[in-house]
Coordinates of C-alpha atoms in Angstrom, one line a residue:
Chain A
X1 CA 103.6 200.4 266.2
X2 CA 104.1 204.0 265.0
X3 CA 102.1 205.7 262.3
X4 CA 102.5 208.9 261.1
X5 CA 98.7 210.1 259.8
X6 CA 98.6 213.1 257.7
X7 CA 101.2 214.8 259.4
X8 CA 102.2 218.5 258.1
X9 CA 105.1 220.9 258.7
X10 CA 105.5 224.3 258.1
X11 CA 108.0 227.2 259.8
X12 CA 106.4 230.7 259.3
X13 CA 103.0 231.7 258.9
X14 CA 100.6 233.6 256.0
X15 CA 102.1 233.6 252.6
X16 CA 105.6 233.9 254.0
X17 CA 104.9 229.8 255.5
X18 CA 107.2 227.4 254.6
X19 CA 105.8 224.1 254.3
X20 CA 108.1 221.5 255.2
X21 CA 105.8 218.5 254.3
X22 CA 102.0 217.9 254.1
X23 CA 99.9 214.8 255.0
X24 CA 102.8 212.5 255.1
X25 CA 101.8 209.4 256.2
X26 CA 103.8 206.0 257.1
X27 CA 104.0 203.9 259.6
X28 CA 106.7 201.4 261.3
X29 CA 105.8 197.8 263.0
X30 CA 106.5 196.9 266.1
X31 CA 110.5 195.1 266.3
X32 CA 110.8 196.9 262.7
X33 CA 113.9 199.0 261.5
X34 CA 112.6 201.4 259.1
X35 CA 115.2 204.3 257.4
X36 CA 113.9 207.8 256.0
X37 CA 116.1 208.5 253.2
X38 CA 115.8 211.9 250.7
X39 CA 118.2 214.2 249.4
X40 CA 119.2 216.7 252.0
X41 CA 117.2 219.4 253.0
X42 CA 113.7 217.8 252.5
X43 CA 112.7 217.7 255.8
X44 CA 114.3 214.6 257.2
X45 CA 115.4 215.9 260.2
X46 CA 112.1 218.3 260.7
X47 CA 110.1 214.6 260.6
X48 CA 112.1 212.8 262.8
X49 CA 111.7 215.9 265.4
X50 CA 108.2 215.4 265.5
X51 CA 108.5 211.8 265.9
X52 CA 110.9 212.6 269.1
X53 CA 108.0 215.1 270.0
X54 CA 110.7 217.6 269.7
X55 CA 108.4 219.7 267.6
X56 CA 104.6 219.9 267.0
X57 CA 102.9 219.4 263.5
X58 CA 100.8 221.9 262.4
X59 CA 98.0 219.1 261.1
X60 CA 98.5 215.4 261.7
X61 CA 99.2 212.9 264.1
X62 CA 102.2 210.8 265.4
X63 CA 101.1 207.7 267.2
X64 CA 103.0 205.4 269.3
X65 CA 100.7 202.2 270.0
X66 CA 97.8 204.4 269.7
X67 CA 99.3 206.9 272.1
X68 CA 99.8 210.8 270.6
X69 CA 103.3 211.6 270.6
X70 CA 103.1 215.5 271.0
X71 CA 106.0 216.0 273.7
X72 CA 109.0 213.4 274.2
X73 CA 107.9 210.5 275.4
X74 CA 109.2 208.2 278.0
X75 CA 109.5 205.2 275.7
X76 CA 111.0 206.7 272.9
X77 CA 114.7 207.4 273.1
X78 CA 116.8 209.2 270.2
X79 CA 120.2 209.4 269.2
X80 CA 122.0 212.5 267.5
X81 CA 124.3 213.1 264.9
X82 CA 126.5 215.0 266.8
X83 CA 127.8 212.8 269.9
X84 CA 129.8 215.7 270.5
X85 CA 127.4 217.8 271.3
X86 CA 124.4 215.6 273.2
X87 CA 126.6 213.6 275.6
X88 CA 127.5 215.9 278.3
X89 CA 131.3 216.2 278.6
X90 CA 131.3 217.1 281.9
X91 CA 129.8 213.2 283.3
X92 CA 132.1 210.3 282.4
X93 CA 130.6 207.2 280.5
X94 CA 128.6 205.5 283.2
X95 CA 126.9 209.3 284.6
X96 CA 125.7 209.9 280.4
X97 CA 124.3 206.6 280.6
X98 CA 122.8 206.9 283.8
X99 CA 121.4 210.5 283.8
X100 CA 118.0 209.5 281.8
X101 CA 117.5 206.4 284.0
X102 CA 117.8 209.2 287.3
X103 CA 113.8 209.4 287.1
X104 CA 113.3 205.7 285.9
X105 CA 115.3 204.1 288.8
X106 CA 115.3 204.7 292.2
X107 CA 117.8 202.6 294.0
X108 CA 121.3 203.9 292.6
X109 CA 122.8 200.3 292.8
X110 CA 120.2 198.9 290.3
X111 CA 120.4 202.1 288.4
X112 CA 124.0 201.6 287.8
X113 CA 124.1 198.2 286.9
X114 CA 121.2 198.8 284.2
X115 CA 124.0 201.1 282.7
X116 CA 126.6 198.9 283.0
X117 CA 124.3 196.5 281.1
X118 CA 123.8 198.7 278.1
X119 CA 127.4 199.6 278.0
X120 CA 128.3 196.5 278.0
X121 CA 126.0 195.9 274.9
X122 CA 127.6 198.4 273.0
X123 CA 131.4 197.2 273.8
X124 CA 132.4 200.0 275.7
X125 CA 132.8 197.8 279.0
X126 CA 136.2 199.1 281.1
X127 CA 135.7 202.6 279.7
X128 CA 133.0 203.5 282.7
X129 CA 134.8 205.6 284.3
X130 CA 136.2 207.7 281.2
X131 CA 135.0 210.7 279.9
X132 CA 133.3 211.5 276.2
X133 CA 136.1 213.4 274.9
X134 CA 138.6 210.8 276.0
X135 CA 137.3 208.4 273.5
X136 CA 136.6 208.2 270.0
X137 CA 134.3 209.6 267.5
X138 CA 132.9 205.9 267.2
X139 CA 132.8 204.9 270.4
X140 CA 131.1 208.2 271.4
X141 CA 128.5 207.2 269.2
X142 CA 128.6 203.9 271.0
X143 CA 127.7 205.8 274.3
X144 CA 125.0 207.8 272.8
X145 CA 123.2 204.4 271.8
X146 CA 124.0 202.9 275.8
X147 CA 121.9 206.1 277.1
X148 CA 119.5 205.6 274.4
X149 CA 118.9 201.7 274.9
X150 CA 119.1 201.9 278.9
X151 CA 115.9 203.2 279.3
X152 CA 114.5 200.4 277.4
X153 CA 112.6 202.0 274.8
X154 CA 110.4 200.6 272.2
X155 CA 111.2 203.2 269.7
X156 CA 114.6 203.9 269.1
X157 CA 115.4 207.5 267.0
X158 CA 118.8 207.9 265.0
X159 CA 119.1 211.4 263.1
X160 CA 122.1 210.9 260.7
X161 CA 123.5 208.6 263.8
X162 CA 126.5 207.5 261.7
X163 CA 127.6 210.5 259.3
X164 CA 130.5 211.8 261.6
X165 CA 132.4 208.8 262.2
X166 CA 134.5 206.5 259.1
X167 CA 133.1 204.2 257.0
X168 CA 134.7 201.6 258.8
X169 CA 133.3 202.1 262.4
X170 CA 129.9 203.1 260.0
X171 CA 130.0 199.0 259.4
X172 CA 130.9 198.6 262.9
X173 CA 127.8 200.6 264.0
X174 CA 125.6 199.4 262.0
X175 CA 125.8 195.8 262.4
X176 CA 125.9 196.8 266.3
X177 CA 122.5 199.0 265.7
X178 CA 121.0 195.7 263.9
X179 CA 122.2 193.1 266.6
X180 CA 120.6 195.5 269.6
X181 CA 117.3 195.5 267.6
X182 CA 117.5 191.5 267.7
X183 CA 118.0 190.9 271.0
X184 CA 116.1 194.1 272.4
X185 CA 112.6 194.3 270.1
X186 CA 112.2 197.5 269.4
X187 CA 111.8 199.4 266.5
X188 CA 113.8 201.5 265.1
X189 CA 113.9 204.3 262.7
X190 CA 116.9 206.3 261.1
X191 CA 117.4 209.3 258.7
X192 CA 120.3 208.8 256.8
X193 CA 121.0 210.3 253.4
X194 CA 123.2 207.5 252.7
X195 CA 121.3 204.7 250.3
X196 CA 123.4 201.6 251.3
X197 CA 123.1 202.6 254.5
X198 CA 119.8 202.2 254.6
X199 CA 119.0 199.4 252.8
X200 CA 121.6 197.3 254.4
X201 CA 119.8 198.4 257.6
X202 CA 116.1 198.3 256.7
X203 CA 113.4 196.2 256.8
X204 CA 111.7 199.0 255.1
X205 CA 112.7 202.2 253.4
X206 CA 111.1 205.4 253.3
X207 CA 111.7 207.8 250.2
X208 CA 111.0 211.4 250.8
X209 CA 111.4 213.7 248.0
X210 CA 110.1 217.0 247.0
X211 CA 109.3 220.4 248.6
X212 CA 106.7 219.8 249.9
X213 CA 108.2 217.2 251.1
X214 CA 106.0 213.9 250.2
X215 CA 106.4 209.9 250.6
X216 CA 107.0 209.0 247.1
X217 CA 107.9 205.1 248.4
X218 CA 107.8 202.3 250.4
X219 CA 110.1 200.1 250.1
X220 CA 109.8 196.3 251.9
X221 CA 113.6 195.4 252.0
X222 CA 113.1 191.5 251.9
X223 CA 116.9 190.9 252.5
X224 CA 117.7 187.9 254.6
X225 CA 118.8 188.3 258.5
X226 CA 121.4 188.7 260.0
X227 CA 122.6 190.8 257.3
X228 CA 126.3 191.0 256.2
X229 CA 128.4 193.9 255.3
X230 CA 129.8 191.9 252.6
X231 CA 127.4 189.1 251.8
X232 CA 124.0 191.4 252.0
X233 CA 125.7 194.2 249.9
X234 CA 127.0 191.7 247.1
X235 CA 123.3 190.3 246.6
X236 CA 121.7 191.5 243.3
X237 CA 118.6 192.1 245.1
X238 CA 120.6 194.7 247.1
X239 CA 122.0 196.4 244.0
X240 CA 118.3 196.6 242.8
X241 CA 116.6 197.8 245.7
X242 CA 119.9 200.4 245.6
X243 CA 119.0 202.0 241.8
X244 CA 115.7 202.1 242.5
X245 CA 116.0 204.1 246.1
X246 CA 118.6 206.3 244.1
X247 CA 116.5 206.5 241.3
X248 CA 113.4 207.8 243.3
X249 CA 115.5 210.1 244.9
X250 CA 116.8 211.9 241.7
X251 CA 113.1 212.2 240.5
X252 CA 114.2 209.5 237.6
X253 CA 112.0 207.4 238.1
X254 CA 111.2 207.1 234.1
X255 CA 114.7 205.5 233.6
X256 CA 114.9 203.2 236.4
X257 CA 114.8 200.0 234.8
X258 CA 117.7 199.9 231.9
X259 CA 120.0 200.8 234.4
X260 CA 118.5 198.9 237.0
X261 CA 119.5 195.7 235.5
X262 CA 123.1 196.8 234.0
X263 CA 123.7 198.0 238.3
X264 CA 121.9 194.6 239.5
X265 CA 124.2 191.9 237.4
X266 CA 127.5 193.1 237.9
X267 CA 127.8 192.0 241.6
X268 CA 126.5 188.6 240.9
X269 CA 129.7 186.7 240.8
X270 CA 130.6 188.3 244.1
X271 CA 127.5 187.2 245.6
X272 CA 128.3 183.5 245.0
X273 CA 131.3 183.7 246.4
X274 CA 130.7 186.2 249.6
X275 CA 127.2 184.6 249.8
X276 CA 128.3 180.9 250.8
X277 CA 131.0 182.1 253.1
X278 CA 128.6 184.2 255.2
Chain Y
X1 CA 155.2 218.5 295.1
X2 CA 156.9 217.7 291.8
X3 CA 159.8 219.2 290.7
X4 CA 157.7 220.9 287.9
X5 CA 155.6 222.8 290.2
X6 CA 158.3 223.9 292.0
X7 CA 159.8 225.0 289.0
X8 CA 156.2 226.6 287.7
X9 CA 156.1 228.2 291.9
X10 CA 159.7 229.6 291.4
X11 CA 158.8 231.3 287.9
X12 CA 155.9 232.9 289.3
X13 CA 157.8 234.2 292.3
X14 CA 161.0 235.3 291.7
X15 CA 159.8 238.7 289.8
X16 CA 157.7 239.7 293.2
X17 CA 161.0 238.4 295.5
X18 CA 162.8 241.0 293.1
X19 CA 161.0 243.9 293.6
X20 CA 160.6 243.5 297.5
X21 CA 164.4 243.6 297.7
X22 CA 164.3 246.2 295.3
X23 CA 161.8 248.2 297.8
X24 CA 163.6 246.7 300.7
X25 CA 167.1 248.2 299.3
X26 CA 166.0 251.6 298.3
X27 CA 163.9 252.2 300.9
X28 CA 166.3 251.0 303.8
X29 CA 167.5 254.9 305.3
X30 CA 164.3 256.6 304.1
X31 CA 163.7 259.7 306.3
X32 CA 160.3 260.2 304.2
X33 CA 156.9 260.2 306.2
X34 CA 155.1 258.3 303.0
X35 CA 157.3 255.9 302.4
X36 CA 158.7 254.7 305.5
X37 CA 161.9 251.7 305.4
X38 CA 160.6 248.5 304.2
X39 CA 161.5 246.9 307.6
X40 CA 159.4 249.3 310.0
X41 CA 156.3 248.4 307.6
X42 CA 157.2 244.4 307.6
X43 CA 157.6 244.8 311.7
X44 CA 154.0 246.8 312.0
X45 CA 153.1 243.8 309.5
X46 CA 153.9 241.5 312.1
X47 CA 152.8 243.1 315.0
X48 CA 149.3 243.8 313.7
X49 CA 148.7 241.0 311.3
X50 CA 150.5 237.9 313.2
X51 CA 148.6 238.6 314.8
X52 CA 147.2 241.5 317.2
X53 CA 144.8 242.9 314.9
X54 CA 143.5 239.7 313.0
X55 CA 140.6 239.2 315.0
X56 CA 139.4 242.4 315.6
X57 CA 139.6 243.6 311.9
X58 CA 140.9 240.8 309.6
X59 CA 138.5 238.1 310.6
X60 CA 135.3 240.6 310.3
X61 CA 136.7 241.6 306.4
X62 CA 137.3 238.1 306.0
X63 CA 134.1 237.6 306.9
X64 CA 131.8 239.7 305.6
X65 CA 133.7 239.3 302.3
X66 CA 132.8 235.6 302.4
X67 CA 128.9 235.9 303.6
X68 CA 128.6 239.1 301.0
X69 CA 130.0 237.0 298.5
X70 CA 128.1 234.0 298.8
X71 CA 125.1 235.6 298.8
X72 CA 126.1 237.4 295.7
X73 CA 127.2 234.4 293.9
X74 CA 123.9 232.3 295.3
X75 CA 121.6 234.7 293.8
X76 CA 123.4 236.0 291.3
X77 CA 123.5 232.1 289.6
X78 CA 120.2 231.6 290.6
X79 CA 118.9 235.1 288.8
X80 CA 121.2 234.4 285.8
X81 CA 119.7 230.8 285.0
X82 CA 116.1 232.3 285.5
X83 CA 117.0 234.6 283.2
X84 CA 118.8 232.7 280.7
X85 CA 116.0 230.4 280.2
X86 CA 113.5 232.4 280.0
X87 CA 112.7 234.6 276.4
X88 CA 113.3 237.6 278.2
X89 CA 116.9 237.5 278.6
X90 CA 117.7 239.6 275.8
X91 CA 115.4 242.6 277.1
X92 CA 117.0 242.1 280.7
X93 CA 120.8 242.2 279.1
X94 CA 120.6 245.9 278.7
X95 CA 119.4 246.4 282.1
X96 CA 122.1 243.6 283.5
X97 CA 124.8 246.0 282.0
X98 CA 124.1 249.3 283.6
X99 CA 123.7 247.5 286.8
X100 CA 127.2 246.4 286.6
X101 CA 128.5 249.5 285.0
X102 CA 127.4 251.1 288.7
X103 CA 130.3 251.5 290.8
X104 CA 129.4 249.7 293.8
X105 CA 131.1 252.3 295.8
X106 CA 128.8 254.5 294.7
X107 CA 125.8 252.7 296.5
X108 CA 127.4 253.0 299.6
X109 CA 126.1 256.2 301.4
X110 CA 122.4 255.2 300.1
X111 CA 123.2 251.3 301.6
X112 CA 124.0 253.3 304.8
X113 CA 121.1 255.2 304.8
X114 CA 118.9 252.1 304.5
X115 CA 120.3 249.4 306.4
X116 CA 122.6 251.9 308.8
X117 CA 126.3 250.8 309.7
X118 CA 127.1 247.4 310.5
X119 CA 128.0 244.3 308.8
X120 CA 124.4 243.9 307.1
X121 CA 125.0 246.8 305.4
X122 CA 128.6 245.7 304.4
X123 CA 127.2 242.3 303.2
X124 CA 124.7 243.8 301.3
X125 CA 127.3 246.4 299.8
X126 CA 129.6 243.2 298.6
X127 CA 126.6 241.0 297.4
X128 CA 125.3 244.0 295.2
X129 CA 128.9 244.0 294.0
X130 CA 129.5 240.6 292.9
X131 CA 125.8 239.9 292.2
X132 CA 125.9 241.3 288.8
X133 CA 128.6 240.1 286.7
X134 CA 127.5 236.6 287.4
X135 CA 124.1 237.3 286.7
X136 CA 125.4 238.4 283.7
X137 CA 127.7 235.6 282.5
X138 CA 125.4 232.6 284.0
X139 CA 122.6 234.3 281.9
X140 CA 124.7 234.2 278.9
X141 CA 126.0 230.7 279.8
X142 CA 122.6 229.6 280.1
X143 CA 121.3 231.3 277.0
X144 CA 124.2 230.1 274.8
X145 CA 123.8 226.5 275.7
X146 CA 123.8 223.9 272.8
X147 CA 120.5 223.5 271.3
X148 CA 121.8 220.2 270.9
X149 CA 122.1 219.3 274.1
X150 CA 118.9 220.7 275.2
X151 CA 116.9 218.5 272.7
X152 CA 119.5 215.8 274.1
X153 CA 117.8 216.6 278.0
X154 CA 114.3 217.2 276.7
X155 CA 114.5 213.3 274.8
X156 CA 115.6 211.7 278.2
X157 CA 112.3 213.2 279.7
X158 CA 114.6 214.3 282.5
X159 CA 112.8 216.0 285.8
X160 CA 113.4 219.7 286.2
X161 CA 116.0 219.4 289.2
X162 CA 118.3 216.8 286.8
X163 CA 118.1 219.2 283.5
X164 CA 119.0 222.1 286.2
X165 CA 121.5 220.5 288.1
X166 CA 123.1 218.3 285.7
X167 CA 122.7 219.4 282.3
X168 CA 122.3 223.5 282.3
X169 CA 124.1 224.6 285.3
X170 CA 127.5 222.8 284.4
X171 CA 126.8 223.6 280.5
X172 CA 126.9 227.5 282.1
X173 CA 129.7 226.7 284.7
X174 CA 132.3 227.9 282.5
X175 CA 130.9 231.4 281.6
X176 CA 129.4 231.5 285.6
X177 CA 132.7 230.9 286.7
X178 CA 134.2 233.8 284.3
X179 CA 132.1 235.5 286.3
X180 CA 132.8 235.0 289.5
X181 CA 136.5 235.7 288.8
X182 CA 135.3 239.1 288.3
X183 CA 133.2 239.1 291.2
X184 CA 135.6 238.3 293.4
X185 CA 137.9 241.2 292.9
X186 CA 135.0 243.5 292.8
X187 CA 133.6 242.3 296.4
X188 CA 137.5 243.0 297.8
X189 CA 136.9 246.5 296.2
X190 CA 133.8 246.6 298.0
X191 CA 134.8 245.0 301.3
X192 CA 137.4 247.8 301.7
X193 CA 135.8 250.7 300.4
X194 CA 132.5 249.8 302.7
X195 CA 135.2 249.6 305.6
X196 CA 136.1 253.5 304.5
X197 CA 132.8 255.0 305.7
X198 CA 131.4 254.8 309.0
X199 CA 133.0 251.8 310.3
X200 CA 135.1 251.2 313.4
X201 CA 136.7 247.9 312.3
X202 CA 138.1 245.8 309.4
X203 CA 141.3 246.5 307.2
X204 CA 139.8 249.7 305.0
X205 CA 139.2 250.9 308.6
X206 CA 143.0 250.7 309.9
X207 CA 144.0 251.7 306.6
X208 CA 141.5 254.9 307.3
X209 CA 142.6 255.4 310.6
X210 CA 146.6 254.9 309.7
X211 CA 146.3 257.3 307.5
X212 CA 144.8 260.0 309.4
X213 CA 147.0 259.3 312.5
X214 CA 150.2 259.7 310.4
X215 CA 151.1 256.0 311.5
X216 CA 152.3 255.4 307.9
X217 CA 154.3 251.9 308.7
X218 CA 150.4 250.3 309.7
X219 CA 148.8 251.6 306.3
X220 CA 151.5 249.9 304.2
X221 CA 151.5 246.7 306.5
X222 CA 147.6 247.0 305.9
X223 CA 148.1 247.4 302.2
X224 CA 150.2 244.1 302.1
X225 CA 147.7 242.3 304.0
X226 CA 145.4 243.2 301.0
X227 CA 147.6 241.9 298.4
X228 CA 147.9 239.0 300.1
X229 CA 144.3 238.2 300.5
X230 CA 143.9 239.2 297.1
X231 CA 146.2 236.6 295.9
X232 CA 144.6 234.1 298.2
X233 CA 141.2 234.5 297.3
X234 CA 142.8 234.4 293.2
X235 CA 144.8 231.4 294.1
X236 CA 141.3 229.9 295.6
X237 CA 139.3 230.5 293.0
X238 CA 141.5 228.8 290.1
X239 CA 141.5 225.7 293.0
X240 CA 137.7 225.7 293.1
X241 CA 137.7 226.2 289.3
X242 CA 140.3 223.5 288.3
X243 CA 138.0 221.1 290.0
X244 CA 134.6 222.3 289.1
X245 CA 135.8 222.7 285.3
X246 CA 138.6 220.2 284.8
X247 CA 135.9 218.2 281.9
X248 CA 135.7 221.7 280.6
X249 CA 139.6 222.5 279.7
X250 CA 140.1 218.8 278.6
X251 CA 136.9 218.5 276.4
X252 CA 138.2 222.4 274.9
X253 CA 141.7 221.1 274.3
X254 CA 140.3 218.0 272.8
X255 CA 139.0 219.9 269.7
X256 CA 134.9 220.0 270.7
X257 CA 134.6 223.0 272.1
X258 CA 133.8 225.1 269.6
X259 CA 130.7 222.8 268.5
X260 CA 129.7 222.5 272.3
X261 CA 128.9 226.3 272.5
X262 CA 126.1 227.4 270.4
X263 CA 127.8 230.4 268.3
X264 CA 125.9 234.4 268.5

């Protein structure tokens, strides 16, 4: 489980300080996909650096099953926005995927094969042997979440992990971020500034806002599983859970509810079509 | 050998082949005691260099160019990442540059005085030579790496010899290698010009000793041996970097480089 107690953030000291966020707190079960969504520029990116243990908060705690999570941390693994710029272009598929498991695995043999296992899990099996900037945006992305999942972590960070690639590989990634969490347990938590995104993805969403940046929701997304790019998107209770997140964002929260239900009937008809076929 | 490297071979050599006729032409009845007919000079060149003299002075330049070198590069990589990760690059840069501003040449009476003649001394004047301009480029390599990438290495909880060996020093290897282009022409500078002073052997020393003897024909055959070399040791060095940095000029001409190098 990971909780975030009271955490703050600030760049600069004295008067001229900058405070990210103050006291944030939160926390993410065990197997649970959780998505931090907030306009851009609240400090997304700043939180999700001290989950990684990238940076240290000024006040406040980061916990992984009761463990304090003030440097990286062997057991949580992230994955960038850029895959451009965190795989290194100068090892082909299998050396990205093998480099963090260097230190976890001895024998080179068994080291290998756990990478050909998680490269195999994302679809990239046959493209071993090629190099980053062979392949495309997507399937970069693809290799970024091999090296992540091949050290077998039990918290899996995505900053922004599908902004650079098309909306259709974005549906393609997504349902492949949701089937890893199935079959591999762990949880998983991703900033993205896109609302769909993450309520198609979440099983809880976390709305940031403000500057000081503060939690001003928590969202239980009780969707069913496996989700559907078309069936789970048509559901009213997805259009509703949609307003509201966008709603929160905007600061509107006053006027959420006329246009709450004017959003949440027009897809109905779709659902009970999409929905029976899915 | 395809037909296209042939063809790539032919355009790079037919504008020498023109000017050695050229010489070859123009100088064929020369009287003069400088420039002496292009066929005495390519018979002393054969004579001395195929090869009487190679291993009593081409094989100790060779030589001493390739130990001075190495050492230059070995430390000169191994300073330059020290200094590149450390926060005190930027107060060593300045110091980096006058270093390298120093003509090496320049060092070479105090060298003598030091170490004496002999091919320590040599060594040491051809390390100090390349030593500094790939101190200077790995230290910018280093420094310039993509923070990116960094937080990508510090996230994998990698151990110290895998973020050095396989994350920063091939991030840097295209500005170290920028580098050692430099270096290399810079250690031939300072093979021959330690050769100049005090030194019974090597090809600055039959050039020296040529030249004072009047034997004209066995300083120019001497001077071609250097161009040669020199075009060797080029040729070898865009070998060793083709193969070190082949990712590097595919990933660049697939459109990423200019994200993968963190801008100034």
């Amino acid at each position: 489980m990971l909780e975030i107690n009271d955490l703050s953030m600030s760049y600069g000291s004295g008067t001229q300080a900058k405070v990210i966020f103050r006291n944030l707190n939160c926390t993410v079960e065990r197997g649970e996909i959780a998505c931090l969504v907030g306009p851009s520029g609240v400090g997304k990116s700043t939180l999700m650096r001290c989950i990684a243990g990238l940076s240290r908060p000024v006040a406040g705690t980061v916990t992984l099953d009761g463990a304090v999570i003030d440097r990286p941390h062997k057991d949580i693994a992230v994955v960038f926005q850029d895959y451009g710029r965190s795989l290194m272009p100068w090892l082909s598929v299998l050396g990205n995927v093998t480099l963090p498991l260097r230190h976890r695995i001895a024998d080179g043999g068994r080291r290998d094969s756990a990478a050909e296992a998680a490269i195999e899990a994302v679809g990239l099996k046959g493209h071993e042997r090629k190099y980053p900037w062979q392949l495309s945006g997507g399937m970069q992305q693809r290799v970024a979440i091999a090296r992540a999942i091949a050290c077998e972590p039990r918290l899996l960070l995505m900053d922004e992990p599908f902004a650079s690639v098309d909306a259709q590989t974005r549906a393609e990634l997504e349902d492949l971020t949701l089937g890893l969490r199935e079959r591999l347990g762990m949880s998983v938590v991703v900033v993205t500034h896109d609302i769909d995104e993450s309520i198609y993805l979440s099983d809880r969403v976390v709305v940031l806002r403000g500057s000081p940046a503060e939690v001003v929701d928590t969202l239980a997304v009780p969707l069913p599983t496996p989700r559907d790019q078309i069936a789970t998107k048509s559901e009213p209770r997805f259009a509703e859970l949609r307003a509201r997140v966008l709603h929160e964002i905007r600061g509107e929260r006053g006027a959420a509810p006329a246009r709450l239900s004017l959003v949440g009937e027009e897809p109905l008809q779709r659902t009970s079509i999409a929905g029976r076929t899915a | 050998m395809s037909a296209l490297r042939w063809r790539g071979l032919a355009l790079e050599l037919w504008l020498p082949a023109l000017l050695v006729l050229l010489w070859w032409l123009s100088s064929r009845g020369s009287t003069s005691l400088y420039f002496p007919p292009l066929a005495q000079i390519l018979d002393r060149f054969a004579s001395d260099w195929l090869f009487a003299r190679v291993g009593s002075d081409l094989l100790p330049s060779l030589r001493n160019l390739a130990a001075g070198f190495a050492i230059g590069a070995g430390l000169g990589v191994a300073l330059g990442v020290a200094l590149g990760l450390s926060p005190l690059a930027r107060l060593a840069l300045p110091l980096l540059e006058v270093m390298r501003a120093v003509p090496v040449i320049a060092l070479i009476p105090l060298v003598i005085m030091l170490m004496g003649t002999g091919d320590g001394e040599k060594m040491a004047i051809i390390a100090f030579g390349t030593l500094w301009p790939v101190v200077l480029n790995t230290t910018e390599g280093v420094r310039t790496i993509d923070p990116t990438l960094r937080d990508a290495a510090a996230t994998m909880g990698l151990r110290k010899r895998d973020t050095l060996m396989r994350v920063v020093l091939p991030a840097a290897s295209p500005q170290t290698f920028a580098g050692l282009r430099l270096a290399v022409s810079i250690a031939l500078v300072a093979t021959v010009g330690s050769e100049l002073f005090a030194s019974t052997r090597g090809i600055g020393y039959v050039i020296l000793s040529a030249t004072q003897g009047w034997d004209m024909p066995q300083m120019w055959a001497a001077l071609i041996m250097l161009g040669i070399i020199g075009y060797a040791l080029n040729g070898l060095m865009s070998l060793a970097e083709r193969r070190a940095l082949g990712w590097h000029h595919s990933h660049a001409a697939s459109g990423f480089d200019s994200s993968h190098r963190r801008k100034r």
